[in-house]
Amino acid sequence: MRAYYFDNVPGDQRLLHDSGRAVSEERLRSLGVLHWKVPIETPGGWGAQIDAVAAERSYKNRDTINVTREGLGDLYETKLKSFFEEHLHEDEEIRYILDGAGFFDVRELPTDEWIRIHILPGDLLVIPSGVYHRFTLDELNRIKALRLFKEEPKWTPHNRSAATDENPYRVEYVRSVSAAA
């Protein structure tokens, strides 16, 4: 995992868009974004480490998502566009990357700048509920990820708007980050 400020230069969203300004894991943690490195080649398998994090954070369910042109067919471009729209969720978004790669962009508070997080196999990333973010593949054009959920699997995006700014999960996220600052 590597994090940095997005350069905001127009162009293909799958490119690095690296401003040259790095973002530390400490800064990500202050925004509620958590990261663990659990190598795919872990002796005895990565499952036990993922299970330990899942137990610690009360994740009860999981599934696997495979985003590829071949796997999604005609829905590929539509799905990528929807993933890249700025939105929030009322649940944490938890991904353990099994193959491929992509980018999660999260909005920094209070600057509202994009922080780009490049995720690779072995990265376990938690995006907190209430944070504005978006996702895209990188130039590999594929990602396979284990998704973890506290309750039943769901993925309900709430696109950014004045109404979404008043969403109780957004309000609580802003309050918690502001209080920690």
mmCIF file of C-alpha atoms in Angstrom:
data_model
loop_
_atom_site.group_PDB
_atom_site.id
_atom_site.type_symbol
_atom_site.label_atom_id
_atom_site.label_comp_id
_atom_site.label_asym_id
_atom_site.label_seq_id
_atom_site.Cartn_x
_atom_site.Cartn_y
_atom_site.Cartn_z
ATOM 1 C CA MET A 1 0.000 0.000 0.000
ATOM 2 C CA ARG A 2 1.184 3.454 -0.861
ATOM 3 C CA ALA A 3 -0.728 6.651 -0.119
ATOM 4 C CA TYR A 4 -0.278 10.156 -1.514
ATOM 5 C CA TYR A 5 -2.259 13.215 -2.520
ATOM 6 C CA PHE A 6 -4.053 12.907 -5.865
ATOM 7 C CA ASP A 7 -2.675 15.328 -8.468
ATOM 8 C CA ASN A 8 -6.087 16.349 -9.932
ATOM 9 C CA VAL A 9 -4.618 16.351 -13.450
ATOM 10 C CA PRO A 10 -7.283 15.353 -15.978
ATOM 11 C CA GLY A 11 -6.772 11.961 -17.569
ATOM 12 C CA ASP A 12 -7.374 8.265 -17.164
ATOM 13 C CA GLN A 13 -8.482 7.551 -13.584
ATOM 14 C CA ARG A 14 -6.489 4.274 -13.663
ATOM 15 C CA LEU A 15 -3.141 6.095 -13.837
ATOM 16 C CA LEU A 16 -1.137 6.892 -10.684
ATOM 17 C CA HIS A 17 -2.032 10.613 -10.501
ATOM 18 C CA ASP A 18 0.797 10.997 -7.978
ATOM 19 C CA SER A 19 1.326 14.585 -6.800
ATOM 20 C CA GLY A 20 4.655 13.619 -5.229
ATOM 21 C CA ARG A 21 3.262 14.435 -1.760
ATOM 22 C CA ALA A 22 3.244 11.253 0.333
ATOM 23 C CA VAL A 23 0.650 10.520 3.019
ATOM 24 C CA SER A 24 1.701 8.517 6.082
ATOM 25 C CA GLU A 25 -0.199 5.604 7.610
ATOM 26 C CA GLU A 26 -0.427 7.751 10.750
ATOM 27 C CA ARG A 27 -2.318 10.403 8.767
ATOM 28 C CA LEU A 28 -4.605 7.735 7.305
ATOM 29 C CA ARG A 29 -5.303 6.385 10.812
ATOM 30 C CA SER A 30 -6.228 9.902 11.966
ATOM 31 C CA LEU A 31 -8.907 9.820 9.240
ATOM 32 C CA GLY A 32 -10.096 6.391 10.392
ATOM 33 C CA VAL A 33 -8.519 4.535 7.453
ATOM 34 C CA LEU A 34 -6.789 1.365 8.674
ATOM 35 C CA HIS A 35 -4.275 -0.881 6.911
ATOM 36 C CA TRP A 36 -2.647 -4.228 7.590
ATOM 37 C CA LYS A 37 -0.175 -6.086 5.403
ATOM 38 C CA VAL A 38 -1.042 -9.802 5.335
ATOM 39 C CA PRO A 39 1.148 -11.381 2.648
ATOM 40 C CA ILE A 40 -0.650 -13.814 0.358
ATOM 41 C CA GLU A 41 2.341 -16.178 0.769
ATOM 42 C CA THR A 42 2.043 -16.260 4.582
ATOM 43 C CA PRO A 43 3.275 -19.666 5.879
ATOM 44 C CA GLY A 44 0.175 -21.679 6.699
ATOM 45 C CA GLY A 45 -1.943 -19.257 4.678
ATOM 46 C CA TRP A 46 -3.311 -15.790 5.214
ATOM 47 C CA GLY A 47 -6.691 -17.011 6.476
ATOM 48 C CA ALA A 48 -5.777 -17.150 10.168
ATOM 49 C CA GLN A 49 -4.556 -13.539 10.187
ATOM 50 C CA ILE A 50 -7.667 -12.325 8.353
ATOM 51 C CA ASP A 51 -9.830 -14.349 10.770
ATOM 52 C CA ALA A 52 -8.076 -12.677 13.732
ATOM 53 C CA VAL A 53 -8.744 -9.174 12.363
ATOM 54 C CA ALA A 54 -12.343 -10.179 11.543
ATOM 55 C CA ALA A 55 -12.892 -11.421 15.115
ATOM 56 C CA GLU A 56 -11.279 -8.310 16.640
ATOM 57 C CA ARG A 57 -13.466 -5.980 14.524
ATOM 58 C CA SER A 58 -16.660 -8.097 14.656
ATOM 59 C CA TYR A 59 -16.816 -8.944 10.952
ATOM 60 C CA LYS A 60 -19.242 -11.840 10.659
ATOM 61 C CA ASN A 61 -19.664 -12.283 6.902
ATOM 62 C CA ARG A 62 -17.491 -12.290 3.821
ATOM 63 C CA ASP A 63 -17.532 -12.824 0.096
ATOM 64 C CA THR A 64 -15.179 -12.404 -2.845
ATOM 65 C CA ILE A 65 -15.483 -9.817 -5.596
ATOM 66 C CA ASN A 66 -13.671 -10.210 -8.895
ATOM 67 C CA VAL A 67 -13.671 -7.066 -11.030
ATOM 68 C CA THR A 68 -12.479 -7.845 -14.558
ATOM 69 C CA ARG A 69 -13.722 -7.048 -18.033
ATOM 70 C CA GLU A 70 -14.215 -10.767 -18.660
ATOM 71 C CA GLY A 71 -16.075 -11.313 -15.396
ATOM 72 C CA LEU A 72 -18.413 -8.319 -15.664
ATOM 73 C CA GLY A 73 -18.893 -8.367 -19.439
ATOM 74 C CA ASP A 74 -21.161 -5.560 -20.659
ATOM 75 C CA LEU A 75 -21.473 -4.156 -17.119
ATOM 76 C CA TYR A 76 -17.713 -3.534 -16.786
ATOM 77 C CA GLU A 77 -17.615 0.152 -17.832
ATOM 78 C CA THR A 78 -20.857 0.974 -15.994
ATOM 79 C CA LYS A 79 -19.607 -0.615 -12.771
ATOM 80 C CA LEU A 80 -16.246 1.179 -12.947
ATOM 81 C CA LYS A 81 -18.000 4.519 -13.443
ATOM 82 C CA SER A 82 -20.299 3.898 -10.469
ATOM 83 C CA PHE A 83 -17.362 2.846 -8.230
ATOM 84 C CA PHE A 84 -15.546 6.093 -9.151
ATOM 85 C CA GLU A 85 -18.439 8.396 -8.229
ATOM 86 C CA GLU A 86 -17.758 10.122 -4.920
ATOM 87 C CA HIS A 87 -19.887 8.454 -2.261
ATOM 88 C CA LEU A 88 -20.049 7.178 1.308
ATOM 89 C CA HIS A 89 -21.392 4.046 2.966
ATOM 90 C CA GLU A 90 -23.172 3.597 6.261
ATOM 91 C CA ASP A 91 -20.939 0.579 6.933
ATOM 92 C CA GLU A 92 -17.169 0.191 6.890
ATOM 93 C CA GLU A 93 -15.751 -0.920 3.564
ATOM 94 C CA ILE A 94 -13.250 -3.721 4.199
ATOM 95 C CA ARG A 95 -11.135 -5.264 1.448
ATOM 96 C CA TYR A 96 -8.333 -7.833 1.493
ATOM 97 C CA ILE A 97 -6.643 -7.835 -1.909
ATOM 98 C CA LEU A 98 -6.017 -11.314 -3.298
ATOM 99 C CA ASP A 99 -4.951 -10.432 -6.857
ATOM 100 C CA GLY A 100 -4.689 -7.408 -9.123
ATOM 101 C CA ALA A 101 -4.634 -3.849 -7.831
ATOM 102 C CA GLY A 102 -6.599 -0.636 -7.587
ATOM 103 C CA PHE A 103 -6.977 2.742 -5.960
ATOM 104 C CA PHE A 104 -9.183 3.939 -3.143
ATOM 105 C CA ASP A 105 -9.366 7.731 -3.033
ATOM 106 C CA VAL A 106 -10.575 9.208 0.273
ATOM 107 C CA ARG A 107 -11.435 12.817 1.092
ATOM 108 C CA GLU A 108 -9.195 14.362 3.704
ATOM 109 C CA LEU A 109 -10.705 16.498 6.438
ATOM 110 C CA PRO A 110 -10.631 19.429 6.742
ATOM 111 C CA THR A 111 -8.897 20.154 3.389
ATOM 112 C CA ASP A 112 -11.289 18.119 1.184
ATOM 113 C CA GLU A 113 -8.260 17.001 -0.878
ATOM 114 C CA TRP A 114 -8.205 13.517 -2.364
ATOM 115 C CA ILE A 115 -5.769 11.054 -0.849
ATOM 116 C CA ARG A 116 -5.040 8.174 -3.238
ATOM 117 C CA ILE A 117 -4.310 4.748 -1.735
ATOM 118 C CA HIS A 118 -2.780 2.181 -4.101
ATOM 119 C CA ILE A 119 -3.716 -1.288 -2.890
ATOM 120 C CA LEU A 120 -1.951 -4.472 -3.929
ATOM 121 C CA PRO A 121 -2.176 -8.189 -3.083
ATOM 122 C CA GLY A 122 -1.789 -8.703 0.655
ATOM 123 C CA ASP A 123 -3.233 -5.310 1.627
ATOM 124 C CA LEU A 124 -6.162 -5.297 4.054
ATOM 125 C CA LEU A 125 -7.830 -1.891 4.034
ATOM 126 C CA VAL A 126 -10.692 -0.503 6.127
ATOM 127 C CA ILE A 127 -12.498 2.616 4.905
ATOM 128 C CA PRO A 128 -14.690 3.948 7.756
ATOM 129 C CA SER A 129 -18.397 4.590 7.388
ATOM 130 C CA GLY A 130 -19.248 8.196 6.592
ATOM 131 C CA VAL A 131 -16.045 9.057 4.690
ATOM 132 C CA TYR A 132 -16.381 10.250 1.110
ATOM 133 C CA HIS A 133 -14.389 8.016 -1.190
ATOM 134 C CA ARG A 134 -14.244 6.389 -4.620
ATOM 135 C CA PHE A 135 -12.561 3.360 -6.181
ATOM 136 C CA THR A 136 -10.975 2.501 -9.499
ATOM 137 C CA LEU A 137 -8.772 -0.187 -10.922
ATOM 138 C CA ASP A 138 -5.189 0.606 -11.879
ATOM 139 C CA GLU A 139 -3.665 -0.189 -15.278
ATOM 140 C CA LEU A 140 -3.809 -3.949 -14.585
ATOM 141 C CA ASN A 141 -7.593 -3.629 -15.093
ATOM 142 C CA ARG A 142 -8.401 -6.341 -12.577
ATOM 143 C CA ILE A 143 -8.804 -6.904 -8.876
ATOM 144 C CA LYS A 144 -9.910 -9.833 -6.769
ATOM 145 C CA ALA A 145 -10.731 -8.988 -3.172
ATOM 146 C CA LEU A 146 -12.179 -10.597 -0.100
ATOM 147 C CA ARG A 147 -14.906 -8.323 1.280
ATOM 148 C CA LEU A 148 -15.698 -8.482 4.992
ATOM 149 C CA PHE A 149 -18.930 -7.280 6.603
ATOM 150 C CA LYS A 150 -20.143 -6.741 10.160
ATOM 151 C CA GLU A 151 -23.628 -7.904 9.192
ATOM 152 C CA GLU A 152 -25.194 -9.234 5.984
ATOM 153 C CA PRO A 153 -23.256 -8.317 2.833
ATOM 154 C CA LYS A 154 -24.437 -5.051 1.339
ATOM 155 C CA TRP A 155 -22.966 -2.249 -0.704
ATOM 156 C CA THR A 156 -25.168 0.823 -0.702
ATOM 157 C CA PRO A 157 -23.433 3.974 -1.981
ATOM 158 C CA HIS A 158 -24.770 7.414 -1.044
ATOM 159 C CA ASN A 159 -23.393 9.845 -3.635
ATOM 160 C CA ARG A 160 -22.086 13.155 -2.315
ATOM 161 C CA SER A 161 -24.715 15.861 -2.034
ATOM 162 C CA ALA A 162 -25.982 18.446 0.466
ATOM 163 C CA ALA A 163 -28.412 15.805 1.755
ATOM 164 C CA THR A 164 -25.605 13.248 2.162
ATOM 165 C CA ASP A 165 -23.593 15.810 4.130
ATOM 166 C CA GLU A 166 -26.426 15.608 6.702
ATOM 167 C CA ASN A 167 -26.454 11.781 6.782
ATOM 168 C CA PRO A 168 -26.016 10.703 10.452
ATOM 169 C CA TYR A 169 -23.043 8.474 9.520
ATOM 170 C CA ARG A 170 -21.348 11.399 7.768
ATOM 171 C CA VAL A 171 -22.084 13.754 10.663
ATOM 172 C CA GLU A 172 -20.627 11.242 13.161
ATOM 173 C CA TYR A 173 -17.546 10.655 10.961
ATOM 174 C CA VAL A 174 -16.837 14.406 10.692
ATOM 175 C CA ARG A 175 -17.372 14.815 14.461
ATOM 176 C CA SER A 176 -15.019 11.923 15.322
ATOM 177 C CA VAL A 177 -12.221 13.094 13.004
ATOM 178 C CA SER A 178 -12.564 16.705 14.145
ATOM 179 C CA ALA A 179 -12.489 15.647 17.815
ATOM 180 C CA ALA A 180 -9.340 13.596 17.254
ATOM 181 C CA ALA A 181 -7.518 16.474 15.537
#
